[in-house]
Amino acid sequence: MAVNAAERDAMVRALHLAARGPRGANPQVGAVILSPEGRVLAEGWHQGAGTPHAEVDALSKLDPLEARGATAVVTLEPCNHTGRTGPCAVALIEAGIARVVYALDDPGAVSGGGADRLRASGVDVDSGEQAEAAHAVIDGWLTAQRLGRPHVTVKWAQSLDGRAAADDGSSMWITGPEARADVHRRRAEADAIAVGTGTVLADDPSLTARDGDALLPHQPIPVVIGARVTPDDAMVRRHPHTPLFFDTHDLHAVLADLHSRGVQSLFVEGGPTLASAFLAAGFADRILAYVAPVLLGGRRLALTDIGVGSLTEARRLTIDEWVPLGGDLLAIAHPVEETDPQHEDPQHEGAA
């Protein structure tokens, strides 16, 4: 059965509901229950570990017989395992749901398989509706599930000719206030933010997410990577969260440690050496390149060595969006071939 207009509208609503949930070890999921005529009967979303999942939250708002013959529209495949709560697939079957429309398959080896369980019980199932939008809501969780590491966004700001700073090292500010505000908003969406020790020593960043001078409600955990010592009076040491320091150039080990701490999304802020190291290692899931209409020339490139020796080895990207920000332009992209190597050279000197 093809997805109808009421189900498409319900998926849009379910995605908005999903975003209300907290980021954490569990995915953000939204659900809408529709009558056979397409009328909204109930809504729900997952509100945190140990609380009812989105489907069960929505079902709890209905009388026992109201769900009979209804359609559940969910942003993620209903789970098929028992943890702190029971399987959502079973809850939908027992409630008498006749049809389920969901956006993304659950990649979990234990939690996945809910769609097959539903079909085996005679429930009509349709998947893939607005999958791209759903992926954007839980990209960190999906990467953590599939690859066992945080979802990594690599960001840099550059002049039109690809420089991150003038020849004297000055770089504040290449981009304008609209671009800088966008960066702070995206910082606040991440679990952690990383810089190399070179950037700490050169720029003394605070690594906070701000709206003007005010701190935004969510602050990413500051991460400093590299062998050089961070001064006791560095701004990062006054961050609302205790900084994490990694005296290593092994990015795979850093990501594994962050994953073990529950970090699902990492915002790599700089500088050129660290950004290049993540790109060279194949750990960049998303790229944010802020381009300012200025020319600087000189040696201070936005990227250094990323392991490309010839044009045939170029790292190909897919542009997801071009975003005008005042006089600047933001390119949002992702690698054409997403890989996650086990970092063959742990002594790579890219993170200093």
PDB file of C-alpha atoms in Angstrom, residues 152-165 171-176 178-180 182-184 186-187 193-196 199 203 266-294 296 300-306 308 315-319 321-323 325 328-335:
ATOM      1  CA  VAL A 152      31.913  13.457  13.329  1.00  0.00           C
ATOM      2  CA  THR A 153      31.304  16.899  11.827  1.00  0.00           C
ATOM      3  CA  VAL A 154      34.446  18.659  10.594  1.00  0.00           C
ATOM      4  CA  LYS A 155      34.085  22.443  10.345  1.00  0.00           C
ATOM      5  CA  TRP A 156      36.357  25.152   9.064  1.00  0.00           C
ATOM      6  CA  ALA A 157      36.115  28.764   7.900  1.00  0.00           C
ATOM      7  CA  GLN A 158      38.103  29.931   4.893  1.00  0.00           C
ATOM      8  CA  SER A 159      38.678  32.743   2.471  1.00  0.00           C
ATOM      9  CA  LEU A 160      37.568  32.327  -1.124  1.00  0.00           C
ATOM     10  CA  ASP A 161      41.110  31.253  -1.993  1.00  0.00           C
ATOM     11  CA  GLY A 162      41.134  28.535   0.673  1.00  0.00           C
ATOM     12  CA  ARG A 163      43.052  30.221   3.508  1.00  0.00           C
ATOM     13  CA  ALA A 164      42.197  29.860   7.189  1.00  0.00           C
ATOM     14  CA  ALA A 165      44.278  32.873   8.262  1.00  0.00           C
ATOM     15  CA  SER A 171      42.048  34.730  11.613  1.00  0.00           C
ATOM     16  CA  MET A 172      39.409  36.605  13.674  1.00  0.00           C
ATOM     17  CA  TRP A 173      37.198  37.090  11.886  1.00  0.00           C
ATOM     18  CA  ILE A 174      37.250  35.709   8.338  1.00  0.00           C
ATOM     19  CA  THR A 175      33.493  35.202   8.280  1.00  0.00           C
ATOM     20  CA  GLY A 176      30.741  37.576   9.368  1.00  0.00           C
ATOM     21  CA  GLU A 178      25.679  35.472  10.676  1.00  0.00           C
ATOM     22  CA  ALA A 179      28.147  32.671   9.961  1.00  0.00           C
ATOM     23  CA  ARG A 180      29.579  32.832  13.471  1.00  0.00           C
ATOM     24  CA  ASP A 182      25.390  29.577  12.834  1.00  0.00           C
ATOM     25  CA  VAL A 183      28.565  27.924  14.143  1.00  0.00           C
ATOM     26  CA  HIS A 184      27.491  28.499  17.752  1.00  0.00           C
ATOM     27  CA  ARG A 186      25.674  23.926  15.582  1.00  0.00           C
ATOM     28  CA  ARG A 187      28.098  23.665  18.496  1.00  0.00           C
ATOM     29  CA  ILE A 193      33.648  19.814  20.493  1.00  0.00           C
ATOM     30  CA  ALA A 194      37.293  19.134  19.620  1.00  0.00           C
ATOM     31  CA  VAL A 195      40.360  21.215  18.855  1.00  0.00           C
ATOM     32  CA  GLY A 196      44.054  20.453  18.653  1.00  0.00           C
ATOM     33  CA  THR A 199      44.661  25.899  18.268  1.00  0.00           C
ATOM     34  CA  ASP A 203      43.784  31.189  19.761  1.00  0.00           C
ATOM     35  CA  LEU A 266      31.600  15.323  17.819  1.00  0.00           C
ATOM     36  CA  PHE A 267      32.079  18.797  16.328  1.00  0.00           C
ATOM     37  CA  VAL A 268      35.681  19.189  15.150  1.00  0.00           C
ATOM     38  CA  GLU A 269      36.328  22.909  15.337  1.00  0.00           C
ATOM     39  CA  GLY A 270      39.968  23.244  14.411  1.00  0.00           C
ATOM     40  CA  GLY A 271      42.424  24.064  13.358  1.00  0.00           C
ATOM     41  CA  PRO A 272      43.626  23.051   9.892  1.00  0.00           C
ATOM     42  CA  THR A 273      45.921  20.306  11.217  1.00  0.00           C
ATOM     43  CA  LEU A 274      43.233  18.551  13.254  1.00  0.00           C
ATOM     44  CA  ALA A 275      40.570  18.944  10.551  1.00  0.00           C
ATOM     45  CA  SER A 276      42.973  17.466   8.005  1.00  0.00           C
ATOM     46  CA  ALA A 277      43.807  14.568  10.329  1.00  0.00           C
ATOM     47  CA  PHE A 278      40.133  13.593  10.664  1.00  0.00           C
ATOM     48  CA  LEU A 279      39.674  13.813   6.896  1.00  0.00           C
ATOM     49  CA  ALA A 280      42.833  11.796   6.195  1.00  0.00           C
ATOM     50  CA  ALA A 281      41.719   9.097   8.639  1.00  0.00           C
ATOM     51  CA  GLY A 282      38.284   8.820   7.006  1.00  0.00           C
ATOM     52  CA  PHE A 283      36.430   9.892  10.142  1.00  0.00           C
ATOM     53  CA  ALA A 284      34.522  12.883   8.718  1.00  0.00           C
ATOM     54  CA  ASP A 285      30.821  12.066   8.382  1.00  0.00           C
ATOM     55  CA  ARG A 286      29.789  15.625   7.602  1.00  0.00           C
ATOM     56  CA  ILE A 287      31.728  18.694   6.473  1.00  0.00           C
ATOM     57  CA  LEU A 288      30.826  22.328   7.125  1.00  0.00           C
ATOM     58  CA  ALA A 289      32.922  24.763   5.081  1.00  0.00           C
ATOM     59  CA  TYR A 290      32.174  28.442   5.718  1.00  0.00           C
ATOM     60  CA  VAL A 291      33.474  30.475   2.781  1.00  0.00           C
ATOM     61  CA  ALA A 292      34.003  34.242   3.041  1.00  0.00           C
ATOM     62  CA  PRO A 293      34.290  36.520  -0.034  1.00  0.00           C
ATOM     63  CA  VAL A 294      37.820  37.652   0.793  1.00  0.00           C
ATOM     64  CA  LEU A 296      44.234  36.276   1.682  1.00  0.00           C
ATOM     65  CA  ARG A 300      47.896  29.413   5.867  1.00  0.00           C
ATOM     66  CA  LEU A 301      45.684  26.893   4.094  1.00  0.00           C
ATOM     67  CA  ALA A 302      42.350  25.778   5.541  1.00  0.00           C
ATOM     68  CA  LEU A 303      43.469  22.164   5.054  1.00  0.00           C
ATOM     69  CA  THR A 304      46.896  20.580   5.015  1.00  0.00           C
ATOM     70  CA  ASP A 305      47.781  16.992   4.072  1.00  0.00           C
ATOM     71  CA  ILE A 306      44.690  14.764   3.833  1.00  0.00           C
ATOM     72  CA  VAL A 308      45.737  12.808  -1.431  1.00  0.00           C
ATOM     73  CA  ARG A 315      38.170  12.793  -1.606  1.00  0.00           C
ATOM     74  CA  ARG A 316      34.864  13.122  -3.430  1.00  0.00           C
ATOM     75  CA  LEU A 317      31.992  14.840  -1.664  1.00  0.00           C
ATOM     76  CA  THR A 318      28.268  15.187  -2.133  1.00  0.00           C
ATOM     77  CA  ILE A 319      26.972  18.693  -1.461  1.00  0.00           C
ATOM     78  CA  GLU A 321      23.103  22.156   0.854  1.00  0.00           C
ATOM     79  CA  TRP A 322      24.438  25.636   0.090  1.00  0.00           C
ATOM     80  CA  VAL A 323      23.395  28.068   2.827  1.00  0.00           C
ATOM     81  CA  LEU A 325      24.778  33.488   5.715  1.00  0.00           C
ATOM     82  CA  ASP A 328      29.253  34.307   3.444  1.00  0.00           C
ATOM     83  CA  LEU A 329      28.321  30.897   2.092  1.00  0.00           C
ATOM     84  CA  LEU A 330      28.148  27.602   3.979  1.00  0.00           C
ATOM     85  CA  ALA A 331      28.741  24.361   2.081  1.00  0.00           C
ATOM     86  CA  ILE A 332      27.327  21.298   3.860  1.00  0.00           C
ATOM     87  CA  ALA A 333      28.686  18.065   2.411  1.00  0.00           C
ATOM     88  CA  HIS A 334      29.401  14.423   3.171  1.00  0.00           C
ATOM     89  CA  PRO A 335      31.862  11.908   1.689  1.00  0.00           C
TER      90      PRO A 335
END
